[in-house]
mmCIF file with all atom_site columns, C-alpha atoms in Angstrom:
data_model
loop_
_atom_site.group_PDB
_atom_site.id
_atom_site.type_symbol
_atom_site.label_atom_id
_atom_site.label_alt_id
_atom_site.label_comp_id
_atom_site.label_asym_id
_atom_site.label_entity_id
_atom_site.label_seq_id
_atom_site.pdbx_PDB_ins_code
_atom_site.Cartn_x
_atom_site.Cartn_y
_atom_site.Cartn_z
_atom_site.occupancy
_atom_site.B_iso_or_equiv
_atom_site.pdbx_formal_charge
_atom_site.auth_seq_id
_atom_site.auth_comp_id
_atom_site.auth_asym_id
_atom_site.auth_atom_id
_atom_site.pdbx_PDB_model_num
ATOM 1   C CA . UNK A 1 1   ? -3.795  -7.784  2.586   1.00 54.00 ? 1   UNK A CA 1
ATOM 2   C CA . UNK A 1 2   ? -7.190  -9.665  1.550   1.00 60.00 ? 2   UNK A CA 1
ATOM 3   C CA . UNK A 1 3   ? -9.502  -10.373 -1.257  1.00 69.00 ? 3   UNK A CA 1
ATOM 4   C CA . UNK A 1 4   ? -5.868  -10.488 -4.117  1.00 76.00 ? 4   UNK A CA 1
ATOM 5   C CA . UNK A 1 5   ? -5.870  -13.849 -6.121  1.00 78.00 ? 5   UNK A CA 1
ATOM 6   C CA . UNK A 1 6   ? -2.090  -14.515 -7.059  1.00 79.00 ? 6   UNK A CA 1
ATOM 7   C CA . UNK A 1 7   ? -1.399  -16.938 -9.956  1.00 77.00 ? 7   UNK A CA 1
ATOM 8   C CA . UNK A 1 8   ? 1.924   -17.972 -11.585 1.00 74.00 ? 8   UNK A CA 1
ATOM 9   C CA . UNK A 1 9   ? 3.450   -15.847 -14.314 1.00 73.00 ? 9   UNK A CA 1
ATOM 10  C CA . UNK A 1 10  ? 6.895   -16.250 -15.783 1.00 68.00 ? 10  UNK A CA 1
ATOM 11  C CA . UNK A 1 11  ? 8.644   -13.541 -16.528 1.00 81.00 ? 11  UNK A CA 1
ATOM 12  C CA . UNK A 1 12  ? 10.908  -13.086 -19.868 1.00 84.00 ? 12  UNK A CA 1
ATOM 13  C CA . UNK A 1 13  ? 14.020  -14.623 -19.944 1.00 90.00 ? 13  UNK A CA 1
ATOM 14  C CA . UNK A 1 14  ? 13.275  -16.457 -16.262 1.00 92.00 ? 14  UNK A CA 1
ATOM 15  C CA . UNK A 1 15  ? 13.001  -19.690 -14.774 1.00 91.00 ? 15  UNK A CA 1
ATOM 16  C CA . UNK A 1 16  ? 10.769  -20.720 -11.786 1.00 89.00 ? 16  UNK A CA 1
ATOM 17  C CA . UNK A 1 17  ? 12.052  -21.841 -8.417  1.00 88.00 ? 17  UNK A CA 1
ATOM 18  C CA . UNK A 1 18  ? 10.379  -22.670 -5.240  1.00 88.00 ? 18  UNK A CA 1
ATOM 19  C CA . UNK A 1 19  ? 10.933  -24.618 -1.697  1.00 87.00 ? 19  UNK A CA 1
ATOM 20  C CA . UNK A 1 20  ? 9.008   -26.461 0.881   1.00 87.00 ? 20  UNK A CA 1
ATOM 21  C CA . UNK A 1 21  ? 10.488  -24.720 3.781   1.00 83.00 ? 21  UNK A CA 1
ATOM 22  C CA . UNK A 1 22  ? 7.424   -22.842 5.975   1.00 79.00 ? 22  UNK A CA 1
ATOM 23  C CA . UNK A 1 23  ? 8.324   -18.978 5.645   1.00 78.00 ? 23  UNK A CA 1
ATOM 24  C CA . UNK A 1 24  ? 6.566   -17.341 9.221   1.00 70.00 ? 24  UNK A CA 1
ATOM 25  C CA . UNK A 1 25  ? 4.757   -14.863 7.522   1.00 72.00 ? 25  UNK A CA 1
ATOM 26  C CA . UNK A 1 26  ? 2.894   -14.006 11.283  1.00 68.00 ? 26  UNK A CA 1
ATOM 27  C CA . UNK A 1 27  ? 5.868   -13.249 12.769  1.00 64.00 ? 27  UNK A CA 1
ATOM 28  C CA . UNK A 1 28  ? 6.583   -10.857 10.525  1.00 63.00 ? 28  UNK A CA 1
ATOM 29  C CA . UNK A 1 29  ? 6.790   -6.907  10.999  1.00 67.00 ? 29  UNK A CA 1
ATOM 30  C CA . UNK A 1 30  ? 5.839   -7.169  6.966   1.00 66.00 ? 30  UNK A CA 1
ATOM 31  C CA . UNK A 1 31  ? 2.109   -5.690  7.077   1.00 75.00 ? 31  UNK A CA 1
ATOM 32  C CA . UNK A 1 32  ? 1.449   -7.102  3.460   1.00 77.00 ? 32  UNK A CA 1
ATOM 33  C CA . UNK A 1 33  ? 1.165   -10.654 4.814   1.00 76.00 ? 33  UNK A CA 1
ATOM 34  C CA . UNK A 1 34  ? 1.658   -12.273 1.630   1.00 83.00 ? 34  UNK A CA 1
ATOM 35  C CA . UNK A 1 35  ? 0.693   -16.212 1.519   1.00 84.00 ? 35  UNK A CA 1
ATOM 36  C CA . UNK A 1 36  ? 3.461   -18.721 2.424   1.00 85.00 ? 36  UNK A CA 1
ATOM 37  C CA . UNK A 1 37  ? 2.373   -20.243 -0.759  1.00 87.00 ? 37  UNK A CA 1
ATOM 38  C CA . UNK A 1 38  ? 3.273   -17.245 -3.183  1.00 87.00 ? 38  UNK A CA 1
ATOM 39  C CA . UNK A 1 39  ? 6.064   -16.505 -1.161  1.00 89.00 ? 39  UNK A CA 1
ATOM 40  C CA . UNK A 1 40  ? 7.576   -19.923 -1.253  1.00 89.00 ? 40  UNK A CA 1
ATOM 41  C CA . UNK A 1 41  ? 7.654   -19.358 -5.666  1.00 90.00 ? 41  UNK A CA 1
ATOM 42  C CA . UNK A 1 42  ? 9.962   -17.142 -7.389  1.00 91.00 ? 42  UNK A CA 1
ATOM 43  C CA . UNK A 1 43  ? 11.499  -16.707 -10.673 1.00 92.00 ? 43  UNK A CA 1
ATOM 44  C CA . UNK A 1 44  ? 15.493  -15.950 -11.034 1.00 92.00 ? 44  UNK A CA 1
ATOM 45  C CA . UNK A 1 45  ? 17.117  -15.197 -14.689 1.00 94.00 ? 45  UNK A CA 1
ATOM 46  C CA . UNK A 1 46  ? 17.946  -18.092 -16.839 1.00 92.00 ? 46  UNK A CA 1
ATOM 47  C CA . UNK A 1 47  ? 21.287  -19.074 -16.443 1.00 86.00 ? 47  UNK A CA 1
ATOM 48  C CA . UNK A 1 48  ? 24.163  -16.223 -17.386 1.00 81.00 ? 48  UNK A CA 1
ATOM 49  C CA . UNK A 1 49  ? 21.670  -13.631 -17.114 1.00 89.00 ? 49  UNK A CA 1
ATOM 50  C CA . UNK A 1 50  ? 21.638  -10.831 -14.152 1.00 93.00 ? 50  UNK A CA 1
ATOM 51  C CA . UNK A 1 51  ? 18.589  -9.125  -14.992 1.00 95.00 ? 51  UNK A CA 1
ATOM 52  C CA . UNK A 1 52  ? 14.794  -9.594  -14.775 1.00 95.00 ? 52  UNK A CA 1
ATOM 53  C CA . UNK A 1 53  ? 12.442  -7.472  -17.117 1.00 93.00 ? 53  UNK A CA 1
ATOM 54  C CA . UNK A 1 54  ? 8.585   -6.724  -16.983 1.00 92.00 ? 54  UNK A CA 1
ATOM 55  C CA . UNK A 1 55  ? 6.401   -4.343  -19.264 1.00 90.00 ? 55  UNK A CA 1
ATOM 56  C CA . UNK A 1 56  ? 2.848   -3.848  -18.745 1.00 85.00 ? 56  UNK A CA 1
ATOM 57  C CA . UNK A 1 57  ? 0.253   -1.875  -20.626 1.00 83.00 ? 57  UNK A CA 1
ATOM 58  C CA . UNK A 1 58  ? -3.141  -1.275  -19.200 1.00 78.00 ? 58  UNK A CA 1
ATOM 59  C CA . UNK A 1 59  ? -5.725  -2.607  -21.221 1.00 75.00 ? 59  UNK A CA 1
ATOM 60  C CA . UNK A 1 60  ? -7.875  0.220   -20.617 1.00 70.00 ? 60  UNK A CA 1
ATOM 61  C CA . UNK A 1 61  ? -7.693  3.934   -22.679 1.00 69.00 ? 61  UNK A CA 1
ATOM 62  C CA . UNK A 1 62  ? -8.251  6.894   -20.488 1.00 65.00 ? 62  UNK A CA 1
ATOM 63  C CA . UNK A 1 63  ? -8.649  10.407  -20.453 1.00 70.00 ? 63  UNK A CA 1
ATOM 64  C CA . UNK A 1 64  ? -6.508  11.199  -18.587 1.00 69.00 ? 64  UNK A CA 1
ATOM 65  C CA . UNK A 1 65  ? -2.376  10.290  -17.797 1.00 71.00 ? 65  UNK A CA 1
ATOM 66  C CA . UNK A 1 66  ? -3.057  7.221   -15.346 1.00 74.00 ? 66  UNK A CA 1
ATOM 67  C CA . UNK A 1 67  ? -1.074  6.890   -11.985 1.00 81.00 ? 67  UNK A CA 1
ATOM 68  C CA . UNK A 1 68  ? 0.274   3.577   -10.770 1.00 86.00 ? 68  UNK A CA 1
ATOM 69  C CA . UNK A 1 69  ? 1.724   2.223   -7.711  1.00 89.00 ? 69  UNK A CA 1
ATOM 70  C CA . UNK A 1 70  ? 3.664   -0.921  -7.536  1.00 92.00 ? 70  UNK A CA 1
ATOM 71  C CA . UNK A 1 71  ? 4.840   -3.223  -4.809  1.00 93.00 ? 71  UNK A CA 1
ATOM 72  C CA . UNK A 1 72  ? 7.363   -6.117  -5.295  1.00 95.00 ? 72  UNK A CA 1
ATOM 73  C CA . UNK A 1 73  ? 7.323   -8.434  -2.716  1.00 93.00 ? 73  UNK A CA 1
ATOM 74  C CA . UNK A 1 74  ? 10.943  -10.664 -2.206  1.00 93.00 ? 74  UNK A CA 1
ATOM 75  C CA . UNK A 1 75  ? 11.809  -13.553 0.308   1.00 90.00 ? 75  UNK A CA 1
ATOM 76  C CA . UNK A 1 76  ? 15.250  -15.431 -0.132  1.00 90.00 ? 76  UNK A CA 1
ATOM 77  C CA . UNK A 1 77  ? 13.997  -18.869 -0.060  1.00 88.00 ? 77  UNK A CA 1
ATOM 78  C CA . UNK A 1 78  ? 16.975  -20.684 -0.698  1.00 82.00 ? 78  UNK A CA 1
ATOM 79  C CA . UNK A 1 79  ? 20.179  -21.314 2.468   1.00 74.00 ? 79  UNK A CA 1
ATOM 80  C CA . UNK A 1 80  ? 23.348  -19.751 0.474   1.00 64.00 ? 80  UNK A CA 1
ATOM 81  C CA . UNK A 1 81  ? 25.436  -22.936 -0.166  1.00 56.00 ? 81  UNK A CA 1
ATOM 82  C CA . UNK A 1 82  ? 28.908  -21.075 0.595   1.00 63.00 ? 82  UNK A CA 1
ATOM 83  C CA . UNK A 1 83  ? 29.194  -18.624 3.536   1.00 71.00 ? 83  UNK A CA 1
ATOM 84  C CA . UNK A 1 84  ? 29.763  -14.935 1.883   1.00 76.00 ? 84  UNK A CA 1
ATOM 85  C CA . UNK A 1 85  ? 27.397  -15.220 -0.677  1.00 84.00 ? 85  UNK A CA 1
ATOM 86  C CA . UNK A 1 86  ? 25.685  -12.269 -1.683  1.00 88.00 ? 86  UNK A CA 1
ATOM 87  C CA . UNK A 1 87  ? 22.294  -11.730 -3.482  1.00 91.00 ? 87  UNK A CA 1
ATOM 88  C CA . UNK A 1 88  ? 22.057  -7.944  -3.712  1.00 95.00 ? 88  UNK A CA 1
ATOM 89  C CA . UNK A 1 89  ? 19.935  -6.171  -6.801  1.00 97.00 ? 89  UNK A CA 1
ATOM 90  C CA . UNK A 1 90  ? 18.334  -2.825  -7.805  1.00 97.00 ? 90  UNK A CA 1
ATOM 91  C CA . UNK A 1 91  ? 14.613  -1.841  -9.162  1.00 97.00 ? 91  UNK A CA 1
ATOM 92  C CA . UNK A 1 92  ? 14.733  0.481   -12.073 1.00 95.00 ? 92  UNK A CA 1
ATOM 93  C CA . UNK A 1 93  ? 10.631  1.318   -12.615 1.00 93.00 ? 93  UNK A CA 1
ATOM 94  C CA . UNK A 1 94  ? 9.912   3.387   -15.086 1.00 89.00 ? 94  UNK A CA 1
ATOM 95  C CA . UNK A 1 95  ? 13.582  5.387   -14.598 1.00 89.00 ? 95  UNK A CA 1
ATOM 96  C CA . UNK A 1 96  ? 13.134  5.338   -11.084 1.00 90.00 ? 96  UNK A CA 1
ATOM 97  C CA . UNK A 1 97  ? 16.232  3.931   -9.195  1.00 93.00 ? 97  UNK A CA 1
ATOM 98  C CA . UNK A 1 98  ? 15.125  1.695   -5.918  1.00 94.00 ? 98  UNK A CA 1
ATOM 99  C CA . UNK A 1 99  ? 18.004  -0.081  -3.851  1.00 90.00 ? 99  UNK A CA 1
ATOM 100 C CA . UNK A 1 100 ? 20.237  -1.655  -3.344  1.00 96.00 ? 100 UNK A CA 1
ATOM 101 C CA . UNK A 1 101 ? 18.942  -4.284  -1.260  1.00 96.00 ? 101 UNK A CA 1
ATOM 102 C CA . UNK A 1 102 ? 19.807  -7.635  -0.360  1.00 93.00 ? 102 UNK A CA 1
ATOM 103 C CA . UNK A 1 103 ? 17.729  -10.302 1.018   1.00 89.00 ? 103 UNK A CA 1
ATOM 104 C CA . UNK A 1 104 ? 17.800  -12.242 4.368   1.00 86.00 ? 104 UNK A CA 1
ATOM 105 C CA . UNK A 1 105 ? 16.872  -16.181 4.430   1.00 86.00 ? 105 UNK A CA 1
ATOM 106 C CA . UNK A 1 106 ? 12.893  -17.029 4.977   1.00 86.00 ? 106 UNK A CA 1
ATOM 107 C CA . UNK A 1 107 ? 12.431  -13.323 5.326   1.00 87.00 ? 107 UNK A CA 1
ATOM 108 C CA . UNK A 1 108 ? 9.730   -11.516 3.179   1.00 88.00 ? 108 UNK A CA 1
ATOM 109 C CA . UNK A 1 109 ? 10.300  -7.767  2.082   1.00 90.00 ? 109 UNK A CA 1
ATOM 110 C CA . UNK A 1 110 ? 8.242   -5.721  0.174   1.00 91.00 ? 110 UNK A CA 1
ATOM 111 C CA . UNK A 1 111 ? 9.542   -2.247  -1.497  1.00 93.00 ? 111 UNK A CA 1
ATOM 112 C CA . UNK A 1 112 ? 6.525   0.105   -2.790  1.00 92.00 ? 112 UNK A CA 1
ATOM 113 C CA . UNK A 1 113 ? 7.302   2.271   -5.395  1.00 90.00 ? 113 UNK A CA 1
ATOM 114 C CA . UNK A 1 114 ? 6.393   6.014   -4.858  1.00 81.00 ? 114 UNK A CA 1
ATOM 115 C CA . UNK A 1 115 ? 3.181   7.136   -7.191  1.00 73.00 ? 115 UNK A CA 1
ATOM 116 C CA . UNK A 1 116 ? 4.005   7.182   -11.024 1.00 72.00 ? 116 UNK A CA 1
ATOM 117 C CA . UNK A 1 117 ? 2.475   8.997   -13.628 1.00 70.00 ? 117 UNK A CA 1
ATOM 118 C CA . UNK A 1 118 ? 2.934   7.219   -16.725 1.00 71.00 ? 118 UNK A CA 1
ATOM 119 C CA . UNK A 1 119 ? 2.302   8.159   -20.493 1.00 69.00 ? 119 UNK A CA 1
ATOM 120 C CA . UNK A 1 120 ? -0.035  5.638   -22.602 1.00 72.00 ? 120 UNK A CA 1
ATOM 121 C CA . UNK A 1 121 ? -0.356  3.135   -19.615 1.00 75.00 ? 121 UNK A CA 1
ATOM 122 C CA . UNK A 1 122 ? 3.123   1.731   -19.761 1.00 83.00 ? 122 UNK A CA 1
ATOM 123 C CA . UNK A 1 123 ? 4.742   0.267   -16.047 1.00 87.00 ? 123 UNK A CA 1
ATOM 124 C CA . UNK A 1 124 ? 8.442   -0.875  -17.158 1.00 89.00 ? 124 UNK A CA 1
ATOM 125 C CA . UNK A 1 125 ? 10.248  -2.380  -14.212 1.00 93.00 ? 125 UNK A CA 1
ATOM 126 C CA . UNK A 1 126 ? 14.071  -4.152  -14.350 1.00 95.00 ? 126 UNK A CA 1
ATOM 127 C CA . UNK A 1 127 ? 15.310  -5.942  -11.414 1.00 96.00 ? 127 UNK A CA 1
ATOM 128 C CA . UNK A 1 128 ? 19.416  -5.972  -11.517 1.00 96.00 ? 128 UNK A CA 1
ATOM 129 C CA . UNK A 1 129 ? 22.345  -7.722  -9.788  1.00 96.00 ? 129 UNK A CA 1
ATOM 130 C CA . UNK A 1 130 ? 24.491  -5.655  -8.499  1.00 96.00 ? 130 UNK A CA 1
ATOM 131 C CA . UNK A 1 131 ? 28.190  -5.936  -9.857  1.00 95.00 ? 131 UNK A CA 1
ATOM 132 C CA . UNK A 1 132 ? 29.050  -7.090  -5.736  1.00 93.00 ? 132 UNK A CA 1
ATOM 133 C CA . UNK A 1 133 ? 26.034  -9.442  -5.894  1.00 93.00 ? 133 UNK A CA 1
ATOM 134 C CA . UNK A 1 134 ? 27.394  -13.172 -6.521  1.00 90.00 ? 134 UNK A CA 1
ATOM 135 C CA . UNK A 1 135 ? 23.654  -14.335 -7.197  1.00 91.00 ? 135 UNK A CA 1
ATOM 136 C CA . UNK A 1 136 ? 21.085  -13.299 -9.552  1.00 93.00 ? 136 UNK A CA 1
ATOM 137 C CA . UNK A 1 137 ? 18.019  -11.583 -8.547  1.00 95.00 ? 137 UNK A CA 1
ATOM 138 C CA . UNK A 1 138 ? 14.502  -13.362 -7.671  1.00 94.00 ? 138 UNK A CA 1
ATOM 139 C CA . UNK A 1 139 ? 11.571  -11.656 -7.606  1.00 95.00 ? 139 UNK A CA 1
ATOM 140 C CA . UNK A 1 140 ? 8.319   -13.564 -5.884  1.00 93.00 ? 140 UNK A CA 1
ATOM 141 C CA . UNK A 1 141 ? 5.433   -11.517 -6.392  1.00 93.00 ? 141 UNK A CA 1
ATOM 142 C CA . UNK A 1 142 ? 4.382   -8.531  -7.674  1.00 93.00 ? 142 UNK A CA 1
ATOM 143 C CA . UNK A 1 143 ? 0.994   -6.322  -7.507  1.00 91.00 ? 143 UNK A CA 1
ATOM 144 C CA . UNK A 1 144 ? 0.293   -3.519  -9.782  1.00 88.00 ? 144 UNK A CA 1
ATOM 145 C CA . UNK A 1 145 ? -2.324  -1.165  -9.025  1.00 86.00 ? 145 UNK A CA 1
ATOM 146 C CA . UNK A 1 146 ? -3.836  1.926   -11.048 1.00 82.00 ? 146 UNK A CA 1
ATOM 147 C CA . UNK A 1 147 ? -5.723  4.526   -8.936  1.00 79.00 ? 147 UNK A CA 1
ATOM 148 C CA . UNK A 1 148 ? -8.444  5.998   -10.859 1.00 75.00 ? 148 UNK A CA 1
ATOM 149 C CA . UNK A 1 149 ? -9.737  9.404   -10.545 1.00 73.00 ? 149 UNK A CA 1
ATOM 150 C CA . UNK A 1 150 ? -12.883 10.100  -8.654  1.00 71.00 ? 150 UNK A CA 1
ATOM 151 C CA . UNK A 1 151 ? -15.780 10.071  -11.332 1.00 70.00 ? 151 UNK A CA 1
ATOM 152 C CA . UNK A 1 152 ? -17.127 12.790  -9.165  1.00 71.00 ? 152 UNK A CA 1
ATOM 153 C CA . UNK A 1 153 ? -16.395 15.564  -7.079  1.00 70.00 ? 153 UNK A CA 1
ATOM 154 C CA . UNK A 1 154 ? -15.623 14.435  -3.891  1.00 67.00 ? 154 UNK A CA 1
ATOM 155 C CA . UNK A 1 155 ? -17.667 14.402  -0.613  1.00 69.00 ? 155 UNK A CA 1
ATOM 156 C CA . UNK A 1 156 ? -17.294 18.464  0.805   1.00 68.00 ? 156 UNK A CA 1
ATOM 157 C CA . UNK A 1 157 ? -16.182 17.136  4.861   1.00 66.00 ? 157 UNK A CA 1
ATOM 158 C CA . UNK A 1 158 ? -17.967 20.365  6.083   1.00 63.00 ? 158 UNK A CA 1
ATOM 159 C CA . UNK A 1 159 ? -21.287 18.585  4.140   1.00 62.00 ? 159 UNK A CA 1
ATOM 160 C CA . UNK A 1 160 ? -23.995 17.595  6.632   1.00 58.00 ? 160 UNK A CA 1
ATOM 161 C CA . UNK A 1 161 ? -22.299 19.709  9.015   1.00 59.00 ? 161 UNK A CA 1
ATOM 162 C CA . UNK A 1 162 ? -25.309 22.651  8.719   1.00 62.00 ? 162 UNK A CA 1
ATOM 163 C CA . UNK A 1 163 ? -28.087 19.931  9.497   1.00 68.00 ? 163 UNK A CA 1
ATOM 164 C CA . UNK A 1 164 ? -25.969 18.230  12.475  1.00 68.00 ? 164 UNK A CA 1
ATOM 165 C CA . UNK A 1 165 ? -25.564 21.919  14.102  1.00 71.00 ? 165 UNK A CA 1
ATOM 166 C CA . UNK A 1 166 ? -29.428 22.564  13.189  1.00 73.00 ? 166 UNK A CA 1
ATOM 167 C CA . UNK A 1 167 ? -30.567 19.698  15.653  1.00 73.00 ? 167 UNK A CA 1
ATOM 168 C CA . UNK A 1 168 ? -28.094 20.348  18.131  1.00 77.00 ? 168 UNK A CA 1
ATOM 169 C CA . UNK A 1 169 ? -29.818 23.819  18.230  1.00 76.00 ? 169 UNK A CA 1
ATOM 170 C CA . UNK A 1 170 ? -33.167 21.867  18.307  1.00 77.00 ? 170 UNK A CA 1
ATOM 171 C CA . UNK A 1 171 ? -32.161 20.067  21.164  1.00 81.00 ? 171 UNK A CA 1
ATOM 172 C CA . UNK A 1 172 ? -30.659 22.441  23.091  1.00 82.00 ? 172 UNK A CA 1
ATOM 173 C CA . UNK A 1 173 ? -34.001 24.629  22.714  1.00 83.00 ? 173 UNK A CA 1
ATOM 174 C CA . UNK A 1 174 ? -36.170 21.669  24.068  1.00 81.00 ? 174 UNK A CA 1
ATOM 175 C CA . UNK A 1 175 ? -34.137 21.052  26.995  1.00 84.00 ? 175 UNK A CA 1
ATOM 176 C CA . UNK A 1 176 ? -34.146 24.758  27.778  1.00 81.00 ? 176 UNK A CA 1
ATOM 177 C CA . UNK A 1 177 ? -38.222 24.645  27.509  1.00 81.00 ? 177 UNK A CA 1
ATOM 178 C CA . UNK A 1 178 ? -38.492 21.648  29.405  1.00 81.00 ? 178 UNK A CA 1
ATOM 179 C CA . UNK A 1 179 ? -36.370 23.224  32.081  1.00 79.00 ? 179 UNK A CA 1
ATOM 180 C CA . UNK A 1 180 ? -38.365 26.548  31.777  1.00 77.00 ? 180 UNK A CA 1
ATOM 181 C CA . UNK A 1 181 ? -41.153 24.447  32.711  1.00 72.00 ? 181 UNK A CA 1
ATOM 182 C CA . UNK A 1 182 ? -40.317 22.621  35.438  1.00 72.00 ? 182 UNK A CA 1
ATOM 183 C CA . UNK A 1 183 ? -38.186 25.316  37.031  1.00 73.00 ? 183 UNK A CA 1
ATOM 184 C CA . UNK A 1 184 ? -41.581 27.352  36.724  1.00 71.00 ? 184 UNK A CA 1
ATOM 185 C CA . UNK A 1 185 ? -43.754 24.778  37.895  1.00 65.00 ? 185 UNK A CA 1
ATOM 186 C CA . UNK A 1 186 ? -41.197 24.392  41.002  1.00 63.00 ? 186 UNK A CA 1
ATOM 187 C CA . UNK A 1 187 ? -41.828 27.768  41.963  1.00 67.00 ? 187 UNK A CA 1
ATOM 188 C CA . UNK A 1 188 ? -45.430 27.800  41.732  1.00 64.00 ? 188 UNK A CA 1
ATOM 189 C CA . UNK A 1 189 ? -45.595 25.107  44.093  1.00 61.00 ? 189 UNK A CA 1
ATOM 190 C CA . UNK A 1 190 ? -47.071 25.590  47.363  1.00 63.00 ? 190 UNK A CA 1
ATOM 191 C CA . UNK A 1 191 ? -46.969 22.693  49.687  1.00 65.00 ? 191 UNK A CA 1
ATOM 192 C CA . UNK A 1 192 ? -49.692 24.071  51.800  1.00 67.00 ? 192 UNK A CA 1
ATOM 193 C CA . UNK A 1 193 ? -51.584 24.460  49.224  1.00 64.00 ? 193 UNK A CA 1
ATOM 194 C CA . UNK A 1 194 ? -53.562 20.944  48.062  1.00 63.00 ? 194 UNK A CA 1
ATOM 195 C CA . UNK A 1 195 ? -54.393 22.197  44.550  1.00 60.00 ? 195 UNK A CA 1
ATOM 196 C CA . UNK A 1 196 ? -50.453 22.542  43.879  1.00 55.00 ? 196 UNK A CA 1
#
């Protein structure tokens, strides 16, 4: 939840929004913890549109088929002018269906995507009305992230293990000769005897 820098980007086709009103982001069960002030910004589709569309390419040209995770974070920042309103949408990444879900007022959610293996880099997301929704879909923040392959093998756990069990062993034997000592020394003692 620390060390991310968040800065504005407009999507395609979208228009930004935002509010003053203080979102309680520490009285949240959401463990992201985004800041009130990226929470507080969103972008919706320009008017008559339903939909909200994203493609990124990683700059960067592996070996290998890269794996991404993605998390889009949501909070309906705006009081529905007419009771019954609905603002209900669906996440299509990468032809992966997520949803539906529908927001509550001042309350953040974040949906994480499951792990994607994608060819040449590409993370395609879409972010829907519903055909019950009466709004359009916001979106506040997003986070893409690309796990990387270890360079190198990774750590054995049973590694170290052989030199932790040799100095227990080491251990055990001094105590043993210490206590071979004095147990010896206790029995060679004569009380009578001033030399002792």
């Amino acid at each position: 939840m620390f060390d991310r820098i968040w800065w504005l980007y407009d999507l395609t086709d979208s228009v930004s929004i935002g509010t003053e009103t203080n979102i309680d982001i520490q009285g949240s069960d959401d463990p992201y913890r985004l800041p009130v002030e990226v929470l507080r910004t969103a972008v919706q589709p320009r008017n008559g549109l339903n939909s909200l569309s994203y493609n990124y390419t990683s700059p960067y040209k592996e070996n290998f088929t890269p794996e991404f995770r993605v998390y889009f974070h949501f909070a309906e920042i705006f009081e529905q002018t007419a009771p019954g309103k609905l603002r209900e949408f669906t996440i299509t990444l990468n032809g992966l269906n997520y949803g539906p879900f529908t927001l509550e007022y001042l309350k953040p959610l974040t949906i994480r995507s499951n792990i994607t293996q994608v060819q040449e880099g590409q993370v395609r997301f879409s972010i829907d009305a519903t055909l019950r929704s009466d709004l359009p879909p916001i979106l506040n923040a997003f986070e893409i992230f690309v796990l990387w392959p270890l360079p190198d093998s990774p750590t054995n756990q049973t590694d170290g293990m052989f030199s932790i069990s040799i100095l227990l062993n080491a251990i055990i034997i001094v105590i043993n000769e210490l206590l071979d000592y004095w147990i010896e020394g206790f029995l060679r003692f004569d009380p009578s005897d001033p030399s002792s």
